Structure formats: C-alpha cells, structure tokens
Short mmCIF file of C-alpha atoms in Angstrom, two decimals:
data_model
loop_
_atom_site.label_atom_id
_atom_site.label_comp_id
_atom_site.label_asym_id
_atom_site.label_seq_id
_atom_site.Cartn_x
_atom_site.Cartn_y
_atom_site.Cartn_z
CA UNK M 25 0.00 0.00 0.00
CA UNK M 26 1.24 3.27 -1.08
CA UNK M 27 1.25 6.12 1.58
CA UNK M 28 -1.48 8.49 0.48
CA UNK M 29 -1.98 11.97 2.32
CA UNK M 30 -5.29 13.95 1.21
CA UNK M 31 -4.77 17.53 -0.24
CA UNK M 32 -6.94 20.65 0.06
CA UNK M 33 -7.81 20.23 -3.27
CA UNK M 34 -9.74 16.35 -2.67
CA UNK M 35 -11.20 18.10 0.37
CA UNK M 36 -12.49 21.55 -0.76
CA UNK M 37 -15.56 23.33 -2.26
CA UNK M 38 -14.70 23.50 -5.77
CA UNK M 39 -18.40 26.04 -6.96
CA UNK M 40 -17.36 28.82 -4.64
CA UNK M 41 -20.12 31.11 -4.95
CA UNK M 42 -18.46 35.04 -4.17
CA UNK M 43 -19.63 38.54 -4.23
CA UNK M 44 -18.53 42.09 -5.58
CA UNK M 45 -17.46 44.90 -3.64
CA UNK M 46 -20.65 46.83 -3.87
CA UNK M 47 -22.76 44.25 -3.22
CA UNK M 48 -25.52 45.25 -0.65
CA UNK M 49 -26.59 43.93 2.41
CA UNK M 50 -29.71 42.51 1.72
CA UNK M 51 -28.13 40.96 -1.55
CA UNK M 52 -25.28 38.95 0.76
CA UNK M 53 -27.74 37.73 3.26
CA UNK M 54 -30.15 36.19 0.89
CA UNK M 55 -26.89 34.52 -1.41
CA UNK M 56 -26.06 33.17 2.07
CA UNK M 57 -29.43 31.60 2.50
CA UNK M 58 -30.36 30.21 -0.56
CA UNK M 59 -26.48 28.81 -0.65
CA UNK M 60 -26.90 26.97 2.46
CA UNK M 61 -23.15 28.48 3.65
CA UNK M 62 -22.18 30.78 6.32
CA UNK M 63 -19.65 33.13 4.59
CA UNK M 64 -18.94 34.41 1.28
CA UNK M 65 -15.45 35.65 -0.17
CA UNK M 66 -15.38 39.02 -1.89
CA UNK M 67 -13.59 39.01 -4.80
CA UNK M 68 -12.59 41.44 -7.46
CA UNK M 69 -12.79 41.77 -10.93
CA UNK M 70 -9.94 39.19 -11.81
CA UNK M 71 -11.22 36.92 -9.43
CA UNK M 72 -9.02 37.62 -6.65
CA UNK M 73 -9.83 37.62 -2.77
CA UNK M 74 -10.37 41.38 -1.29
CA UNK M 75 -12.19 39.75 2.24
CA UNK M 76 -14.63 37.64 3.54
CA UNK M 77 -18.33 38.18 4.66
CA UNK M 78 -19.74 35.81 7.71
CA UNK M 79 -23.17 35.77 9.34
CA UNK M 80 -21.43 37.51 12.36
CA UNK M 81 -20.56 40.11 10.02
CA UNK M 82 -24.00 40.98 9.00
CA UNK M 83 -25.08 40.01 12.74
CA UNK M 84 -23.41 43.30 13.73
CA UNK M 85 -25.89 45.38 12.40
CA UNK M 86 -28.77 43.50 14.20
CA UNK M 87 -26.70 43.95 17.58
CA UNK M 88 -26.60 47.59 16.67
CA UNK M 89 -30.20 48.15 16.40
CA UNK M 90 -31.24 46.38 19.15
CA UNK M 91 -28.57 48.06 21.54
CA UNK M 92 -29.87 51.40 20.21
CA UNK M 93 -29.40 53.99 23.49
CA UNK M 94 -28.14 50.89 25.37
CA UNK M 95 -24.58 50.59 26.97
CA UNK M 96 -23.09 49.15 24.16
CA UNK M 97 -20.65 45.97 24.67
CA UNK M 98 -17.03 45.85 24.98
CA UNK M 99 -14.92 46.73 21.92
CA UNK M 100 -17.94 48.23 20.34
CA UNK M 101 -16.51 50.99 18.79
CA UNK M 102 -14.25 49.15 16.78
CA UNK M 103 -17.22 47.46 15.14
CA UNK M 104 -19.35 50.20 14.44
CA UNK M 105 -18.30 50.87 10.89
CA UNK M 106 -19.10 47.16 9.82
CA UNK M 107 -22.50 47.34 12.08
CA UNK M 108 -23.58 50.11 9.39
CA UNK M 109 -22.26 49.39 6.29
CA UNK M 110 -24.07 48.93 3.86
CA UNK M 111 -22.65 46.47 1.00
CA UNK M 112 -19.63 43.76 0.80
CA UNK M 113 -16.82 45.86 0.95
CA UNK M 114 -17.58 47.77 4.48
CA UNK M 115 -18.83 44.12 5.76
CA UNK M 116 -15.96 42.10 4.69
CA UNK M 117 -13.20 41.17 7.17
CA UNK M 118 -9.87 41.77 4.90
CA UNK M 119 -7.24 40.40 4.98
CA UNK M 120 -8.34 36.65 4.03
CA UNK M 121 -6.19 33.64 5.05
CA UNK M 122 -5.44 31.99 2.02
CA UNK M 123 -4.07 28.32 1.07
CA UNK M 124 -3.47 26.35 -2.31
CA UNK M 125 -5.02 23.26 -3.56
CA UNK M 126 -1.59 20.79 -3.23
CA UNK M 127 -1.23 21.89 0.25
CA UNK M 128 -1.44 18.38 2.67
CA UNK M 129 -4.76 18.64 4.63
CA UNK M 130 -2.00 19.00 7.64
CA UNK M 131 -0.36 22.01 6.43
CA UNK M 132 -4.13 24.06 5.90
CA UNK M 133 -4.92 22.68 9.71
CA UNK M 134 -1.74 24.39 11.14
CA UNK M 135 -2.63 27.40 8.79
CA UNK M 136 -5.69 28.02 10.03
CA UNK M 137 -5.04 27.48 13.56
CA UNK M 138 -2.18 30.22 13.33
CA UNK M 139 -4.33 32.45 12.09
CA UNK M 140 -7.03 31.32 14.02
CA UNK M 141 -9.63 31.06 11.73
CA UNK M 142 -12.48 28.78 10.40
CA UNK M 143 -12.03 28.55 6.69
CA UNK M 144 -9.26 29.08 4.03
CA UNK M 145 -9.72 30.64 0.43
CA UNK M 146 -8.01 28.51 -1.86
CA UNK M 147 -6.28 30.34 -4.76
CA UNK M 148 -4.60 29.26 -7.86
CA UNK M 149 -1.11 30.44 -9.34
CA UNK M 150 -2.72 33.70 -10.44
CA UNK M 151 -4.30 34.67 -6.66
CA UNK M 152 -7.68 33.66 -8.39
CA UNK M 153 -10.11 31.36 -5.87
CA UNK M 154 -10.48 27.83 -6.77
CA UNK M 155 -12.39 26.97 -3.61
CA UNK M 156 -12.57 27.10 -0.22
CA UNK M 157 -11.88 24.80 2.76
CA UNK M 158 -13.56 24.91 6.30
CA UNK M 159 -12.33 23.45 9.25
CA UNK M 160 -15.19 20.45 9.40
CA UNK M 161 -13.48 19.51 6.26
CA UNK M 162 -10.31 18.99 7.67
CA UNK M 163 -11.72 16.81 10.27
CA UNK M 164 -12.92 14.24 7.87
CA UNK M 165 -9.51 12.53 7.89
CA UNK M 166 -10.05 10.90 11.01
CA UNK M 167 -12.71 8.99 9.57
CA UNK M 168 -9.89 6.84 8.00
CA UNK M 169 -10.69 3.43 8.63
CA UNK M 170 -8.27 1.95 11.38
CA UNK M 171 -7.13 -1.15 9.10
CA UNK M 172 -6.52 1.17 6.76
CA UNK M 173 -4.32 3.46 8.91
CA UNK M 174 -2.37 -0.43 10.07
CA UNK M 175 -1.85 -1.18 7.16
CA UNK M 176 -0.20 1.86 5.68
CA UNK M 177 2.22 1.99 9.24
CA UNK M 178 3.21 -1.37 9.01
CA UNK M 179 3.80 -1.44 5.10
CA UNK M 180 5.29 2.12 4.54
CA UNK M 181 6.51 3.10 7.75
CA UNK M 182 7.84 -0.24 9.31
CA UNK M 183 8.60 -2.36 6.28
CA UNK M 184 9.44 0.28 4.07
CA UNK M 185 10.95 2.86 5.38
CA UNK M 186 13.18 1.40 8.75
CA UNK M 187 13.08 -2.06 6.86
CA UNK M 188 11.52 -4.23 9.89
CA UNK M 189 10.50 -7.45 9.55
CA UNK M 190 6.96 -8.43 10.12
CA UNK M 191 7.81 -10.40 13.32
CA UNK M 192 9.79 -6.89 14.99
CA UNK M 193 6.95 -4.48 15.39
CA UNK M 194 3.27 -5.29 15.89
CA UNK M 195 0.79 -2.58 15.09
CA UNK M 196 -2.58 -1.80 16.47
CA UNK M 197 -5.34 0.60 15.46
CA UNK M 198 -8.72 1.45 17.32
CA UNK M 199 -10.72 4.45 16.81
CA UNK M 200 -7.48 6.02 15.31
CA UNK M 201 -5.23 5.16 18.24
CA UNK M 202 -2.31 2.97 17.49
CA UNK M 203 -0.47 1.12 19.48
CA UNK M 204 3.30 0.39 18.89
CA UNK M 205 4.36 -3.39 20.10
CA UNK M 206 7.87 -5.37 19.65
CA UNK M 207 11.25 -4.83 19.54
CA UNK M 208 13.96 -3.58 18.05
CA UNK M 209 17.97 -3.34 18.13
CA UNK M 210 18.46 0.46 18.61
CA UNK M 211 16.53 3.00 20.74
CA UNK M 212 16.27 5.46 17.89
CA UNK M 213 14.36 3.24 15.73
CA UNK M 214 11.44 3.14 18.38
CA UNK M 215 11.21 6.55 18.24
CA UNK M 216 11.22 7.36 14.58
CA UNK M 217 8.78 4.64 14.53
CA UNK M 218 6.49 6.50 16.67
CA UNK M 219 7.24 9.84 15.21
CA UNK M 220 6.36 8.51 11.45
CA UNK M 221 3.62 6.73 13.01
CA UNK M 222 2.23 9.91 14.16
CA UNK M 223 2.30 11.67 10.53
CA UNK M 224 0.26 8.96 9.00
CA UNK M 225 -3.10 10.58 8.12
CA UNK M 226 -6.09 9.72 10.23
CA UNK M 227 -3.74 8.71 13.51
CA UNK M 228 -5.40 10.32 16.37
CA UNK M 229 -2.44 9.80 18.84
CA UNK M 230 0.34 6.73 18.98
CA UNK M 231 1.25 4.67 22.15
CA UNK M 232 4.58 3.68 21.55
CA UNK M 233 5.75 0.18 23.73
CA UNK M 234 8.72 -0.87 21.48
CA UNK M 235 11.78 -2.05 23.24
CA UNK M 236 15.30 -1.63 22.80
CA UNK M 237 18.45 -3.47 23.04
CA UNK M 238 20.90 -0.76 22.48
CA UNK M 239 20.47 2.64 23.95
CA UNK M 240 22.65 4.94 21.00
CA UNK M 241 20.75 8.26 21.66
CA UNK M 242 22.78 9.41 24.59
CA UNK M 243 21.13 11.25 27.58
CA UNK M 244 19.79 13.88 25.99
CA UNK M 245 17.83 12.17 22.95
CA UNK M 246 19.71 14.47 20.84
CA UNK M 247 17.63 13.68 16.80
CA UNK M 248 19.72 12.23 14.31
CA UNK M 249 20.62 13.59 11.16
CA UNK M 250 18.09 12.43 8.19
CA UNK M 251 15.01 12.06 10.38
CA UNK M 252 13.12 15.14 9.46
CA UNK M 253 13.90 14.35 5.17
CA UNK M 254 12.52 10.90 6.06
CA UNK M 255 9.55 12.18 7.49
CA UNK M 256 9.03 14.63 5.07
CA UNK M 257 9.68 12.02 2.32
CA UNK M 258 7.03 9.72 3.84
CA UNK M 259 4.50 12.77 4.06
CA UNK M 260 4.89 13.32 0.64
CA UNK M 261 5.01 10.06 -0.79
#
C-alpha cells in the first residue's frame, strides 16, 4: 500500500459562490441563505480575494439596532463601521487567510489554527479562488478506517521505510489510536517509529511500547541527522 496523504484540493468546495465589492446587504444575506453556507469571499474583478463576509458580520448590524441607546458591549466601537455598512466591501473582514489546492490537509490545519480562523480561500497560481476549505473539512480525515491506517504503518513506515521485519513491530489501530508493540535493536528506531507513526493521516495519537536493546541516543535524545527528510519524504510520498 502506497502512503497516500489527502490535499486541500480532494477536500475543498470547488463552486465557490463570491460577491462584488458593492454588493448590498440585503443581496449577501439572501446569497447566504439560498447557498446553504455561512460566509462568502469578496472578490474582485480578476477573481481575486479582497475579504470575507460571515453571518457575524451581517449580525453586527442587528446587535446595533437592538442596543440602540443601550450601553453598548465591549470593543464596540471598533465594530461600528461594519454594524452600518451597507454592502460587501464595508462588511468584509480583509485580509483573508489563504491556502493552495496541493497543500497536505495538515499544512491548511496548522494554517488556520495560526491564524485562528475557520475557513481558508483557496487560490490558484494567479491569486484567483479555486475553492474554499472549512475546518469540518479537515476533520474528515479521522474517519480513515483503522485497518486502513495499520496497514499503511506497518507497510510504509515499518517495512518500508526502517526495513523491519513483520515479526519486529506489531501494530494496532482502534478508533485512530495505534499502538506500537515489539522490539527492536536500537533505541532510535522506536522513536522514529512513533514519530512517522504519528504523521500517517487519520492517527489520532500513537502509544509507543517498542523495546530496545541498544540505547545509542545518549542522555539527551539528541535527533539524528536524516530524520526530518525521512519524514518529510514519507509525508509526501
């Protein structure tokens, strides 16, 4: 079996559905509604991303009214601009995060939890959109089956890549958790065989119990040269 790792593109909304600048209010909510979605990208004439509208965005302006003389709530003034405009371009929240279809599904989930945000535009070579991805889409990876997730550890990770035998390393997957079993001559090779086991898509977390005969990592576990190109290697394989 062939290590496969799912891009943004196999996970993404390809019939994005975006607005103009000027488009107003009313227009937003009701492409929102009859969409089914909860934010639309703004987008310029070539196509390009200028911001993003949400249904907090246009939420604002309900707050507004109904706060009318009212003490109005922390950080308020900040907001009142957006609370009154009137079309896409005073609603929008600018800049947008953005990502690109061959990302790994891994690389938009750390993306999007620097930035601390829900959803990524995706954008082509020319900064046009090609879709978007939300973070319930990222999630679906852990619905991997388990045997699936075994089998890719113990062929491409174990067999493949540190070139164990069948009989050295026992793997076991339930709900996503594996389990690491065996032994092997050095004490470096458990732990790249945990750390690769923990970059295979779908793996929830890894309980490594491998046993060593030799102890060559020294007291202070110090990594060894050619472990981060082999993960990377294996990510991209």
């Amino acid at each position: 079996m062939t290590a496969q790792h799912s891009t943004v593109s196999e996970v993404m909304t390809h019939d994005v559905v975006t607005v103009r600048p000027d488009t107003p209010f009313k227009e937003i909510t009701s492409v929102l509604s009859s969409h089914g979605i909860s934010a639309v990208p703004v987008a310029d004439a070539r196509g390009a991303p200028m911001g993003l509208v949400s249904e907090a965005d246009l939420l604002r302006k309900q707050a507004e009214q109904r706060a009318g003389g009212q003490e109005a709530p922390p950080g308020w003034p900040r907001e009142k601009a957006k609370a009154r405009a009137e079309n896409a371009a005073g609603l929008m929240t600018a800049p947008v995060v953005t990502a690109h279809a061959d990302w790994t599904v891994a690389q938009a989930a750390r993306e999007m939890d620097r930035h601390r945000v829900k959803r990524l535009l995706v954008v082509d070579e020319t900064d046009s959109i090609i879709g978007i991805v939300s973070r319930s889409d990222l999630i679906h990876v852990y619905l991997r089956p388990d045997e699936e997730i075994r089998e890719e550890i113990r062929d491409d990770v174990l067999k493949g890549m540190l070139r164990l035998g069948g009989n050295e390393v026992w793997v076991q997957v339930h709900d996503g958790v594996v389990t690491l079993r065996g032994e092997v001559e050095n004490r470096s090779t458990a732990q790249i065989a945990g750390r690769l086991a923990r970059g295979v898509e779908g793996v929830v977390t890894v309980r490594p119990m491998i046993d060593y005969a030799i102890d060559d990592r020294g007291a202070e576990d110090q990594p060894q040269p050619g472990i981060e190109a082999m993960e990377l290697r294996h990510r991209r394989t």
